[in-house]
Amino acid sequence: MKLQFLGGAEEVGRSAILVNDSLLLDYGMLTGNPPQFPVGSVEPDAVVVSHGHLDHVGTVPSLLSGDDWPAVHWTPPTDELARTLARDTLKLHGGSYNCPFTETHVRRMTQQSAHHDYGESFEAAGHEVTFYNAGHIPGSAHVLVDDGETRLLYTADFHTDDQRLVSGTTARPDADVVICESTYSDVEHEDRATVEERFVESVRTTVWEGGTVVVPAFAIGRTQELLMVLDAHDIDCYVDGMGVRVLEMLGNHPDYVRDAAALKRAKSNARVVSGRDGQRKRIARENSVIVTTSGMLSGGPAMTYIPEIRDDPTNKICLTGYQVEGTPGRELVERGRCELNGGVVPVAARAEMYDFSAHADRHGLLSFLDDYRDAPVFVNHGDRCAAFAGELSADGYEAAAPEIGATVEV
């Protein structure tokens, strides 16, 4: 089996792996200014997408630009999330280098779409492929690829612990070789129940003191998870941004969430913000809780709320996900200031971090890989892939961390 690492090697973003010159696993983008896309030129016979996050699916529509359009295989939620992300990218960056596709390509992607459920084997570019629940977000999948001689397990992003939105992965299909993510290979997550308890207590205290709490959250997965947390603890809230569309969409896929009834209750508990007629500024003064995009304060409605609450230390900004170096969220956490309206300003409102990660931590990664001690392991999707591969090798694994553009025969 021939593997080409076109993206996501020794980095987080633009995941893309070409198998046997014909089957493409994911085709994402690395957000930034400018964004980065997978390297090389590729014309696969088929594409298999692990889940609906931008770094895994963001560049898929561009593959539909030639005369021979590849089939695109994914779970039903991943299909809908991919189209939502593609149209959001078009809205923000259409017609520029930052968006390597058009609305025509998105329509073609829909025409070439093929849905598959967990445990269902299907043919793609001459390979037998099977999806397994990866426990990351609704519809996320481990991908098992069999070319008749070698079975490859592409873990993609996964979590071994339960979240309110999705259950942790329990799948360990037989495989001859593994490509494993490593996002949190040097981190041990705090117990999720303890994180929830601290978060809820902080939100309640701030509201009781008369403050407003802005909760920046990723649109896909994190927004819905937090709405379920708040509802479970009887805290009323507003919800704003693209997470509202995702919340609506997930209602159509009850089999892909852990507790569809709880998600429905959370949806009913959250008041949707339309943003019309200065609504956001009024809500920011209401002594309220607002869950809104974007998770790293790099845009979205959050950037309307933050200026309204930033001067009062009674208010609070509860960041709920990893803050990439160089983002306004990272600047806020480390220096107590934030880029607003083209300038960097101090923020008196208190900023706090909560680890609601949807990725396996070091313990989860090692626990998962323990079932594959006899298989070569290629480490990807992380900031320290080579270091983690070295640690695995020291523990008896045959492990490596391919570089961007590398080709490996197994």
mmCIF file of C-alpha atoms in Angstrom:
data_model
loop_
_atom_site.group_PDB
_atom_site.id
_atom_site.type_symbol
_atom_site.label_atom_id
_atom_site.label_comp_id
_atom_site.label_asym_id
_atom_site.label_seq_id
_atom_site.Cartn_x
_atom_site.Cartn_y
_atom_site.Cartn_z
ATOM 1 C CA MET A 1 0.000 0.000 0.000
ATOM 2 C CA LYS A 2 1.317 3.430 -1.013
ATOM 3 C CA LEU A 3 0.610 6.409 1.261
ATOM 4 C CA GLN A 4 1.267 10.051 0.369
ATOM 5 C CA PHE A 5 0.983 12.660 3.125
ATOM 6 C CA LEU A 6 -0.278 15.787 1.362
ATOM 7 C CA GLY A 7 -1.261 17.644 4.526
ATOM 8 C CA GLY A 8 -1.722 17.295 8.270
ATOM 9 C CA ALA A 9 1.828 15.941 8.708
ATOM 10 C CA GLU A 10 3.670 17.566 11.617
ATOM 11 C CA GLU A 11 0.871 20.145 11.795
ATOM 12 C CA VAL A 12 -2.797 20.567 12.674
ATOM 13 C CA GLY A 13 -4.717 21.495 9.542
ATOM 14 C CA ARG A 14 -5.173 20.660 5.830
ATOM 15 C CA SER A 15 -5.391 16.914 6.489
ATOM 16 C CA ALA A 16 -5.001 14.914 3.256
ATOM 17 C CA ILE A 17 -3.646 11.405 2.613
ATOM 18 C CA LEU A 18 -3.585 9.751 -0.810
ATOM 19 C CA VAL A 19 -3.780 5.945 -0.815
ATOM 20 C CA ASN A 20 -2.472 3.964 -3.815
ATOM 21 C CA ASP A 21 -2.649 7.060 -6.058
ATOM 22 C CA SER A 22 -6.434 6.733 -6.244
ATOM 23 C CA LEU A 23 -8.207 7.069 -2.884
ATOM 24 C CA LEU A 24 -8.008 10.374 -0.992
ATOM 25 C CA LEU A 25 -8.628 10.475 2.757
ATOM 26 C CA ASP A 26 -9.787 13.976 3.743
ATOM 27 C CA TYR A 27 -8.899 17.212 1.974
ATOM 28 C CA GLY A 28 -8.881 20.099 4.413
ATOM 29 C CA MET A 29 -7.438 23.571 4.803
ATOM 30 C CA LEU A 30 -5.227 25.184 7.407
ATOM 31 C CA THR A 31 -6.897 28.453 8.311
ATOM 32 C CA GLY A 32 -4.741 31.546 8.462
ATOM 33 C CA ASN A 33 -3.895 34.646 6.499
ATOM 34 C CA PRO A 34 -3.422 33.353 3.914
ATOM 35 C CA PRO A 35 -4.852 29.849 4.395
ATOM 36 C CA GLN A 36 -2.811 26.808 3.371
ATOM 37 C CA PHE A 37 -4.034 23.883 1.281
ATOM 38 C CA PRO A 38 -2.738 20.326 0.726
ATOM 39 C CA VAL A 39 0.441 20.160 -1.342
ATOM 40 C CA GLY A 40 0.760 18.828 -4.880
ATOM 41 C CA SER A 41 -1.833 18.244 -7.556
ATOM 42 C CA VAL A 42 -4.210 15.344 -7.052
ATOM 43 C CA GLU A 43 -7.007 13.806 -9.134
ATOM 44 C CA PRO A 44 -8.380 10.933 -7.046
ATOM 45 C CA ASP A 45 -10.966 8.421 -8.205
ATOM 46 C CA ALA A 46 -12.765 8.788 -4.869
ATOM 47 C CA VAL A 47 -12.621 10.828 -1.666
ATOM 48 C CA VAL A 48 -13.463 9.550 1.812
ATOM 49 C CA VAL A 49 -14.071 12.241 4.431
ATOM 50 C CA SER A 50 -13.703 11.448 8.126
ATOM 51 C CA HIS A 51 -15.725 14.332 9.576
ATOM 52 C CA GLY A 52 -17.076 17.817 9.065
ATOM 53 C CA HIS A 53 -14.382 20.156 10.358
ATOM 54 C CA LEU A 54 -12.670 22.685 8.102
ATOM 55 C CA ASP A 55 -9.201 21.190 8.540
ATOM 56 C CA HIS A 56 -10.461 17.870 7.129
ATOM 57 C CA VAL A 57 -13.117 18.851 4.599
ATOM 58 C CA GLY A 58 -12.519 22.513 3.754
ATOM 59 C CA THR A 59 -10.926 22.018 0.329
ATOM 60 C CA VAL A 60 -12.996 19.049 -0.933
ATOM 61 C CA PRO A 61 -15.142 21.141 -3.335
ATOM 62 C CA SER A 62 -12.007 22.123 -5.294
ATOM 63 C CA LEU A 63 -11.617 18.464 -6.332
ATOM 64 C CA LEU A 64 -14.760 18.831 -8.454
ATOM 65 C CA SER A 65 -13.178 21.309 -10.871
ATOM 66 C CA GLY A 66 -12.019 18.930 -13.607
ATOM 67 C CA ASP A 67 -13.895 16.746 -16.074
ATOM 68 C CA ASP A 68 -13.727 13.568 -13.980
ATOM 69 C CA TRP A 69 -15.481 14.161 -10.672
ATOM 70 C CA PRO A 70 -14.590 11.799 -7.817
ATOM 71 C CA ALA A 71 -17.276 10.218 -5.671
ATOM 72 C CA VAL A 72 -17.326 11.731 -2.171
ATOM 73 C CA HIS A 73 -18.031 9.263 0.646
ATOM 74 C CA TRP A 74 -19.044 10.319 4.151
ATOM 75 C CA THR A 75 -21.670 9.939 6.864
ATOM 76 C CA PRO A 76 -24.912 11.961 6.459
ATOM 77 C CA PRO A 77 -24.016 14.587 9.123
ATOM 78 C CA THR A 78 -20.561 15.081 7.605
ATOM 79 C CA ASP A 79 -22.148 15.787 4.218
ATOM 80 C CA GLU A 80 -24.381 18.506 5.661
ATOM 81 C CA LEU A 81 -21.583 20.019 7.728
ATOM 82 C CA ALA A 82 -19.287 20.083 4.691
ATOM 83 C CA ARG A 83 -21.842 21.997 2.644
ATOM 84 C CA THR A 84 -22.427 24.430 5.515
ATOM 85 C CA LEU A 85 -18.693 25.096 5.818
ATOM 86 C CA ALA A 86 -18.230 25.412 2.056
ATOM 87 C CA ARG A 87 -20.973 28.008 1.729
ATOM 88 C CA ASP A 88 -19.633 29.908 4.730
ATOM 89 C CA THR A 89 -16.182 29.963 3.089
ATOM 90 C CA LEU A 90 -17.767 31.225 -0.136
ATOM 91 C CA LYS A 91 -19.602 33.935 1.767
ATOM 92 C CA LEU A 92 -16.442 35.126 3.509
ATOM 93 C CA HIS A 93 -13.799 34.602 0.823
ATOM 94 C CA GLY A 94 -15.473 33.689 -2.477
ATOM 95 C CA GLY A 95 -13.581 34.919 -5.526
ATOM 96 C CA SER A 96 -10.261 35.246 -3.687
ATOM 97 C CA TYR A 97 -7.207 33.033 -3.147
ATOM 98 C CA ASN A 98 -8.631 32.184 0.268
ATOM 99 C CA CYS A 99 -11.408 30.159 -1.408
ATOM 100 C CA PRO A 100 -10.178 27.709 -4.099
ATOM 101 C CA PHE A 101 -13.670 26.757 -5.308
ATOM 102 C CA THR A 102 -17.000 28.215 -6.467
ATOM 103 C CA GLU A 103 -20.680 27.569 -5.875
ATOM 104 C CA THR A 104 -20.614 25.344 -8.967
ATOM 105 C CA HIS A 105 -18.061 23.065 -7.298
ATOM 106 C CA VAL A 106 -20.210 22.856 -4.156
ATOM 107 C CA ARG A 107 -23.226 21.789 -6.243
ATOM 108 C CA ARG A 108 -21.114 19.142 -7.983
ATOM 109 C CA MET A 109 -19.947 17.888 -4.585
ATOM 110 C CA THR A 110 -23.578 17.367 -3.642
ATOM 111 C CA GLN A 111 -24.192 15.428 -6.861
ATOM 112 C CA GLN A 112 -21.231 13.136 -6.163
ATOM 113 C CA SER A 113 -22.140 12.543 -2.516
ATOM 114 C CA ALA A 114 -22.516 8.987 -1.178
ATOM 115 C CA HIS A 115 -23.760 8.383 2.383
ATOM 116 C CA HIS A 116 -22.648 5.521 4.620
ATOM 117 C CA ASP A 117 -23.448 4.617 8.211
ATOM 118 C CA TYR A 118 -21.071 3.241 10.824
ATOM 119 C CA GLY A 119 -20.171 -0.414 10.260
ATOM 120 C CA GLU A 120 -21.292 -0.365 6.610
ATOM 121 C CA SER A 121 -18.574 -1.486 4.166
ATOM 122 C CA PHE A 122 -18.495 0.098 0.718
ATOM 123 C CA GLU A 123 -16.277 0.213 -2.379
ATOM 124 C CA ALA A 124 -14.248 3.334 -3.153
ATOM 125 C CA ALA A 125 -11.590 3.501 -5.889
ATOM 126 C CA GLY A 126 -11.077 -0.265 -5.757
ATOM 127 C CA HIS A 127 -10.762 -0.367 -1.947
ATOM 128 C CA GLU A 128 -13.141 -1.744 0.682
ATOM 129 C CA VAL A 129 -13.837 1.018 3.187
ATOM 130 C CA THR A 130 -15.661 0.927 6.532
ATOM 131 C CA PHE A 131 -16.588 3.744 8.920
ATOM 132 C CA TYR A 132 -16.473 3.414 12.723
ATOM 133 C CA ASN A 133 -17.696 5.962 15.276
ATOM 134 C CA ALA A 134 -14.723 8.137 16.285
ATOM 135 C CA GLY A 135 -16.452 9.925 19.193
ATOM 136 C CA HIS A 136 -15.241 13.379 18.097
ATOM 137 C CA ILE A 137 -18.319 15.177 16.718
ATOM 138 C CA PRO A 138 -21.592 13.841 15.256
ATOM 139 C CA GLY A 139 -20.820 11.827 12.133
ATOM 140 C CA SER A 140 -17.063 11.637 12.778
ATOM 141 C CA ALA A 141 -15.437 8.384 11.695
ATOM 142 C CA HIS A 142 -12.381 6.230 11.902
ATOM 143 C CA VAL A 143 -11.745 5.007 8.345
ATOM 144 C CA LEU A 144 -10.653 1.410 7.677
ATOM 145 C CA VAL A 145 -9.250 0.916 4.154
ATOM 146 C CA ASP A 146 -8.559 -2.562 2.726
ATOM 147 C CA ASP A 147 -6.842 -2.886 -0.667
ATOM 148 C CA GLY A 148 -6.905 -6.700 -0.590
ATOM 149 C CA GLU A 149 -3.406 -6.983 0.842
ATOM 150 C CA THR A 150 -3.154 -4.345 3.586
ATOM 151 C CA ARG A 151 -5.694 -2.945 6.034
ATOM 152 C CA LEU A 152 -5.092 0.696 6.943
ATOM 153 C CA LEU A 153 -6.790 2.337 9.920
ATOM 154 C CA TYR A 154 -6.932 6.119 9.608
ATOM 155 C CA THR A 155 -8.050 7.259 13.047
ATOM 156 C CA ALA A 156 -8.756 10.867 12.032
ATOM 157 C CA ASP A 157 -9.778 13.005 15.039
ATOM 158 C CA PHE A 158 -11.201 10.970 17.915
ATOM 159 C CA HIS A 159 -12.065 10.980 21.603
ATOM 160 C CA THR A 160 -12.125 7.996 23.922
ATOM 161 C CA ASP A 161 -14.254 9.669 26.622
ATOM 162 C CA ASP A 162 -17.959 10.429 26.498
ATOM 163 C CA GLN A 163 -19.170 13.956 25.874
ATOM 164 C CA ARG A 164 -22.757 15.054 26.322
ATOM 165 C CA LEU A 165 -23.128 15.334 22.542
ATOM 166 C CA VAL A 166 -21.437 12.091 21.444
ATOM 167 C CA SER A 167 -20.141 8.899 23.046
ATOM 168 C CA GLY A 168 -16.423 8.139 23.048
ATOM 169 C CA THR A 169 -15.031 5.688 20.529
ATOM 170 C CA THR A 170 -14.953 2.003 21.431
ATOM 171 C CA ALA A 171 -14.072 0.759 17.930
ATOM 172 C CA ARG A 172 -10.787 -1.110 17.506
ATOM 173 C CA PRO A 173 -11.011 -2.770 14.064
ATOM 174 C CA ASP A 174 -8.202 -5.118 13.016
ATOM 175 C CA ALA A 175 -5.557 -3.265 11.004
ATOM 176 C CA ASP A 176 -2.074 -3.865 9.609
ATOM 177 C CA VAL A 177 -1.028 -0.202 9.722
ATOM 178 C CA VAL A 178 -2.353 2.851 11.603
ATOM 179 C CA ILE A 179 -2.298 6.585 10.887
ATOM 180 C CA CYS A 180 -3.040 8.227 14.249
ATOM 181 C CA GLU A 181 -3.782 11.802 15.228
ATOM 182 C CA SER A 182 -1.721 13.340 18.045
ATOM 183 C CA THR A 183 -3.304 16.721 18.822
ATOM 184 C CA TYR A 184 -2.999 16.332 22.611
ATOM 185 C CA SER A 185 -0.138 13.836 22.822
ATOM 186 C CA ASP A 186 1.479 15.737 25.716
ATOM 187 C CA VAL A 187 -1.695 16.760 27.577
ATOM 188 C CA GLU A 188 -3.846 15.012 30.168
ATOM 189 C CA HIS A 189 -7.369 16.443 30.107
ATOM 190 C CA GLU A 190 -8.969 17.422 33.390
ATOM 191 C CA ASP A 191 -11.895 15.180 34.319
ATOM 192 C CA ARG A 192 -14.882 16.346 32.233
ATOM 193 C CA ALA A 193 -17.294 16.373 35.197
ATOM 194 C CA THR A 194 -14.862 18.598 37.119
ATOM 195 C CA VAL A 195 -14.523 20.959 34.134
ATOM 196 C CA GLU A 196 -18.303 21.222 33.885
ATOM 197 C CA GLU A 197 -18.610 21.920 37.602
ATOM 198 C CA ARG A 198 -16.053 24.739 37.501
ATOM 199 C CA PHE A 199 -17.600 26.222 34.343
ATOM 200 C CA VAL A 200 -21.160 26.153 35.692
ATOM 201 C CA GLU A 201 -20.139 27.605 39.058
ATOM 202 C CA SER A 202 -18.262 30.435 37.333
ATOM 203 C CA VAL A 203 -21.187 31.264 35.043
ATOM 204 C CA ARG A 204 -23.706 31.214 37.899
ATOM 205 C CA THR A 205 -21.514 33.409 40.119
ATOM 206 C CA THR A 206 -21.019 35.996 37.384
ATOM 207 C CA VAL A 207 -24.725 36.203 36.590
ATOM 208 C CA TRP A 208 -25.558 36.423 40.316
ATOM 209 C CA GLU A 209 -23.077 39.320 40.631
ATOM 210 C CA GLY A 210 -24.863 41.139 37.797
ATOM 211 C CA GLY A 211 -22.406 40.381 35.033
ATOM 212 C CA THR A 212 -22.711 39.052 31.496
ATOM 213 C CA VAL A 213 -20.924 35.896 30.352
ATOM 214 C CA VAL A 214 -19.808 35.514 26.742
ATOM 215 C CA VAL A 215 -18.899 31.923 25.863
ATOM 216 C CA PRO A 216 -16.973 31.821 22.564
ATOM 217 C CA ALA A 217 -17.443 28.364 21.021
ATOM 218 C CA PHE A 218 -16.675 26.507 17.803
ATOM 219 C CA ALA A 219 -19.796 26.224 15.658
ATOM 220 C CA ILE A 220 -19.568 22.476 15.086
ATOM 221 C CA GLY A 221 -19.744 20.311 18.187
ATOM 222 C CA ARG A 222 -18.652 22.754 20.879
ATOM 223 C CA THR A 223 -21.660 25.105 20.680
ATOM 224 C CA GLN A 224 -24.095 22.189 20.973
ATOM 225 C CA GLU A 225 -22.084 20.572 23.789
ATOM 226 C CA LEU A 226 -22.162 23.780 25.828
ATOM 227 C CA LEU A 227 -25.870 24.310 25.282
ATOM 228 C CA MET A 228 -26.430 20.798 26.658
ATOM 229 C CA VAL A 229 -24.205 21.554 29.667
ATOM 230 C CA LEU A 230 -26.072 24.784 30.451
ATOM 231 C CA ASP A 231 -29.477 23.149 30.047
ATOM 232 C CA ALA A 232 -28.484 20.225 32.287
ATOM 233 C CA HIS A 233 -27.703 22.766 35.026
ATOM 234 C CA ASP A 234 -30.836 24.883 34.453
ATOM 235 C CA ILE A 235 -28.979 27.934 33.156
ATOM 236 C CA ASP A 236 -30.818 29.988 30.554
ATOM 237 C CA CYS A 237 -28.786 31.285 27.646
ATOM 238 C CA TYR A 238 -28.690 32.829 24.205
ATOM 239 C CA VAL A 239 -27.067 31.158 21.181
ATOM 240 C CA ASP A 240 -25.640 33.059 18.225
ATOM 241 C CA GLY A 241 -23.609 32.420 15.074
ATOM 242 C CA MET A 242 -23.176 29.464 12.731
ATOM 243 C CA GLY A 243 -23.658 27.071 15.638
ATOM 244 C CA VAL A 244 -27.395 27.789 15.357
ATOM 245 C CA ARG A 245 -27.508 26.270 11.855
ATOM 246 C CA VAL A 246 -25.535 23.255 13.036
ATOM 247 C CA LEU A 247 -27.909 22.831 15.989
ATOM 248 C CA GLU A 248 -30.877 22.777 13.611
ATOM 249 C CA MET A 249 -29.136 20.310 11.296
ATOM 250 C CA LEU A 250 -28.219 17.840 14.050
ATOM 251 C CA GLY A 251 -31.901 17.536 14.872
ATOM 252 C CA ASN A 252 -32.210 15.690 11.563
ATOM 253 C CA HIS A 253 -29.645 13.059 12.620
ATOM 254 C CA PRO A 254 -30.709 11.712 16.031
ATOM 255 C CA ASP A 255 -28.801 8.440 15.506
ATOM 256 C CA TYR A 256 -25.501 10.327 15.425
ATOM 257 C CA VAL A 257 -25.804 12.007 18.822
ATOM 258 C CA ARG A 258 -25.574 10.426 22.254
ATOM 259 C CA ASP A 259 -28.915 11.706 23.596
ATOM 260 C CA ALA A 260 -31.233 13.233 20.984
ATOM 261 C CA ALA A 261 -33.843 14.135 23.605
ATOM 262 C CA ALA A 262 -31.287 16.048 25.689
ATOM 263 C CA LEU A 263 -30.097 17.922 22.599
ATOM 264 C CA LYS A 264 -33.696 18.835 21.791
ATOM 265 C CA ARG A 265 -34.209 20.160 25.332
ATOM 266 C CA ALA A 266 -31.003 22.193 25.082
ATOM 267 C CA LYS A 267 -32.212 23.686 21.818
ATOM 268 C CA SER A 268 -35.495 24.702 23.463
ATOM 269 C CA ASN A 269 -33.662 26.255 26.404
ATOM 270 C CA ALA A 270 -31.486 28.500 24.211
ATOM 271 C CA ARG A 271 -32.901 31.697 22.749
ATOM 272 C CA VAL A 272 -31.670 32.259 19.205
ATOM 273 C CA VAL A 273 -30.178 35.665 18.407
ATOM 274 C CA SER A 274 -31.134 37.107 15.031
ATOM 275 C CA GLY A 275 -28.781 40.080 15.270
ATOM 276 C CA ARG A 276 -31.327 42.526 13.892
ATOM 277 C CA ASP A 277 -31.869 46.085 15.113
ATOM 278 C CA GLY A 278 -29.012 46.194 17.607
ATOM 279 C CA GLN A 279 -30.193 43.048 19.391
ATOM 280 C CA ARG A 280 -26.676 41.894 20.272
ATOM 281 C CA LYS A 281 -25.743 45.128 22.040
ATOM 282 C CA ARG A 282 -28.970 44.997 24.072
ATOM 283 C CA ILE A 283 -28.380 41.370 25.066
ATOM 284 C CA ALA A 284 -24.816 42.164 26.154
ATOM 285 C CA ARG A 285 -26.236 44.567 28.757
ATOM 286 C CA GLU A 286 -28.880 42.114 30.004
ATOM 287 C CA ASN A 287 -26.938 40.195 32.670
ATOM 288 C CA SER A 288 -27.065 37.134 30.429
ATOM 289 C CA VAL A 289 -25.153 34.089 29.150
ATOM 290 C CA ILE A 290 -24.322 34.060 25.427
ATOM 291 C CA VAL A 291 -22.841 31.077 23.556
ATOM 292 C CA THR A 292 -21.489 32.358 20.251
ATOM 293 C CA THR A 293 -18.950 31.888 17.493
ATOM 294 C CA SER A 294 -16.121 32.202 16.891
ATOM 295 C CA GLY A 295 -14.301 29.988 19.336
ATOM 296 C CA MET A 296 -10.969 31.823 19.007
ATOM 297 C CA LEU A 297 -12.452 35.344 18.747
ATOM 298 C CA SER A 298 -11.265 35.584 15.156
ATOM 299 C CA GLY A 299 -14.619 36.853 13.901
ATOM 300 C CA GLY A 300 -18.329 36.120 14.166
ATOM 301 C CA PRO A 301 -20.882 37.648 16.534
ATOM 302 C CA ALA A 302 -18.475 37.314 19.478
ATOM 303 C CA MET A 303 -16.712 40.381 18.152
ATOM 304 C CA THR A 304 -19.878 42.411 18.672
ATOM 305 C CA TYR A 305 -20.371 41.215 22.241
ATOM 306 C CA ILE A 306 -16.776 41.607 23.474
ATOM 307 C CA PRO A 307 -16.547 45.396 22.935
ATOM 308 C CA GLU A 308 -19.816 45.796 24.856
ATOM 309 C CA ILE A 309 -18.652 43.894 27.948
ATOM 310 C CA ARG A 310 -14.880 44.441 27.954
ATOM 311 C CA ASP A 311 -14.705 47.447 30.314
ATOM 312 C CA ASP A 312 -16.484 45.866 33.302
ATOM 313 C CA PRO A 313 -14.544 43.332 35.441
ATOM 314 C CA THR A 314 -17.858 41.917 36.638
ATOM 315 C CA ASN A 315 -18.313 40.442 33.165
ATOM 316 C CA LYS A 316 -16.606 37.293 32.005
ATOM 317 C CA ILE A 317 -15.355 35.627 28.809
ATOM 318 C CA CYS A 318 -15.266 31.827 29.131
ATOM 319 C CA LEU A 319 -13.093 30.353 26.388
ATOM 320 C CA THR A 320 -13.912 26.685 25.818
ATOM 321 C CA GLY A 321 -11.385 25.433 23.281
ATOM 322 C CA TYR A 322 -7.747 25.533 22.293
ATOM 323 C CA GLN A 323 -6.549 29.009 21.307
ATOM 324 C CA VAL A 324 -4.081 28.864 18.411
ATOM 325 C CA GLU A 325 -0.976 31.044 18.606
ATOM 326 C CA GLY A 326 -1.637 34.437 17.004
ATOM 327 C CA THR A 327 -5.422 34.423 17.452
ATOM 328 C CA PRO A 328 -7.265 37.133 19.429
ATOM 329 C CA GLY A 329 -8.349 34.461 21.915
ATOM 330 C CA ARG A 330 -4.742 33.519 22.657
ATOM 331 C CA GLU A 331 -3.837 37.208 23.044
ATOM 332 C CA LEU A 332 -6.710 37.658 25.499
ATOM 333 C CA VAL A 333 -5.707 34.692 27.659
ATOM 334 C CA GLU A 334 -1.991 35.505 27.754
ATOM 335 C CA ARG A 335 -1.996 39.309 27.843
ATOM 336 C CA GLY A 336 -5.478 40.454 28.881
ATOM 337 C CA ARG A 337 -6.018 42.343 25.652
ATOM 338 C CA CYS A 338 -7.796 41.702 22.380
ATOM 339 C CA GLU A 339 -7.812 42.914 18.786
ATOM 340 C CA LEU A 340 -11.029 44.837 18.189
ATOM 341 C CA ASN A 341 -11.999 47.023 15.243
ATOM 342 C CA GLY A 342 -8.462 47.070 13.876
ATOM 343 C CA GLY A 343 -6.729 47.915 17.145
ATOM 344 C CA VAL A 344 -5.512 46.074 20.239
ATOM 345 C CA VAL A 345 -7.340 47.153 23.394
ATOM 346 C CA PRO A 346 -7.188 46.101 27.065
ATOM 347 C CA VAL A 347 -10.031 43.911 28.355
ATOM 348 C CA ALA A 348 -11.093 44.347 31.983
ATOM 349 C CA ALA A 349 -13.680 41.561 31.783
ATOM 350 C CA ARG A 350 -12.232 38.382 33.273
ATOM 351 C CA ALA A 351 -11.088 35.710 30.804
ATOM 352 C CA GLU A 352 -11.102 32.047 31.793
ATOM 353 C CA MET A 353 -10.169 28.831 29.980
ATOM 354 C CA TYR A 354 -12.100 25.556 30.151
ATOM 355 C CA ASP A 355 -10.946 22.328 28.519
ATOM 356 C CA PHE A 356 -13.988 20.956 26.698
ATOM 357 C CA SER A 357 -11.783 19.261 24.124
ATOM 358 C CA ALA A 358 -13.271 16.715 21.710
ATOM 359 C CA HIS A 359 -9.866 15.035 21.161
ATOM 360 C CA ALA A 360 -8.267 12.163 23.039
ATOM 361 C CA ASP A 361 -5.535 13.228 25.439
ATOM 362 C CA ARG A 362 -2.221 11.424 25.921
ATOM 363 C CA HIS A 363 -3.826 8.677 28.019
ATOM 364 C CA GLY A 364 -6.600 8.224 25.453
ATOM 365 C CA LEU A 365 -4.149 8.035 22.550
ATOM 366 C CA LEU A 366 -1.978 5.452 24.290
ATOM 367 C CA SER A 367 -5.009 3.443 25.381
ATOM 368 C CA PHE A 368 -6.275 3.359 21.794
ATOM 369 C CA LEU A 369 -2.899 2.434 20.306
ATOM 370 C CA ASP A 370 -2.350 -0.335 22.822
ATOM 371 C CA ASP A 371 -4.512 -2.536 20.558
ATOM 372 C CA TYR A 372 -2.096 -1.940 17.651
ATOM 373 C CA ARG A 373 1.311 -2.727 19.135
ATOM 374 C CA ASP A 374 2.120 -5.074 16.253
ATOM 375 C CA ALA A 375 1.204 -2.552 13.543
ATOM 376 C CA PRO A 376 3.371 0.260 12.145
ATOM 377 C CA VAL A 377 2.036 3.607 13.401
ATOM 378 C CA PHE A 378 2.317 6.854 11.451
ATOM 379 C CA VAL A 379 1.704 9.896 13.656
ATOM 380 C CA ASN A 380 0.017 12.945 12.156
ATOM 381 C CA HIS A 381 -2.287 15.870 13.065
ATOM 382 C CA GLY A 382 -0.275 17.444 15.865
ATOM 383 C CA ASP A 383 2.326 20.046 16.783
ATOM 384 C CA ARG A 384 4.777 17.434 18.088
ATOM 385 C CA CYS A 385 4.276 14.427 15.793
ATOM 386 C CA ALA A 386 7.974 13.503 15.663
ATOM 387 C CA ALA A 387 8.309 13.709 19.442
ATOM 388 C CA PHE A 388 5.272 11.499 20.015
ATOM 389 C CA ALA A 389 6.469 9.004 17.396
ATOM 390 C CA GLY A 390 9.803 8.896 19.246
ATOM 391 C CA GLU A 391 8.018 8.219 22.535
ATOM 392 C CA LEU A 392 6.028 5.405 20.924
ATOM 393 C CA SER A 393 9.214 3.923 19.462
ATOM 394 C CA ALA A 394 10.834 3.981 22.894
ATOM 395 C CA ASP A 395 7.832 2.014 24.150
ATOM 396 C CA GLY A 396 8.302 -0.713 21.546
ATOM 397 C CA TYR A 397 6.134 0.524 18.677
ATOM 398 C CA GLU A 398 7.274 0.786 15.081
ATOM 399 C CA ALA A 399 6.389 4.470 14.787
ATOM 400 C CA ALA A 400 7.267 7.374 12.518
ATOM 401 C CA ALA A 401 6.085 10.907 11.745
ATOM 402 C CA PRO A 402 6.119 11.524 7.960
ATOM 403 C CA GLU A 403 6.794 15.026 6.696
ATOM 404 C CA ILE A 404 4.535 17.005 4.363
ATOM 405 C CA GLY A 405 4.814 15.557 0.862
ATOM 406 C CA ALA A 406 6.349 12.269 2.031
ATOM 407 C CA THR A 407 5.512 8.970 0.319
ATOM 408 C CA VAL A 408 5.568 5.734 2.331
ATOM 409 C CA GLU A 409 5.196 2.128 1.141
ATOM 410 C CA VAL A 410 3.758 -0.365 3.639
#
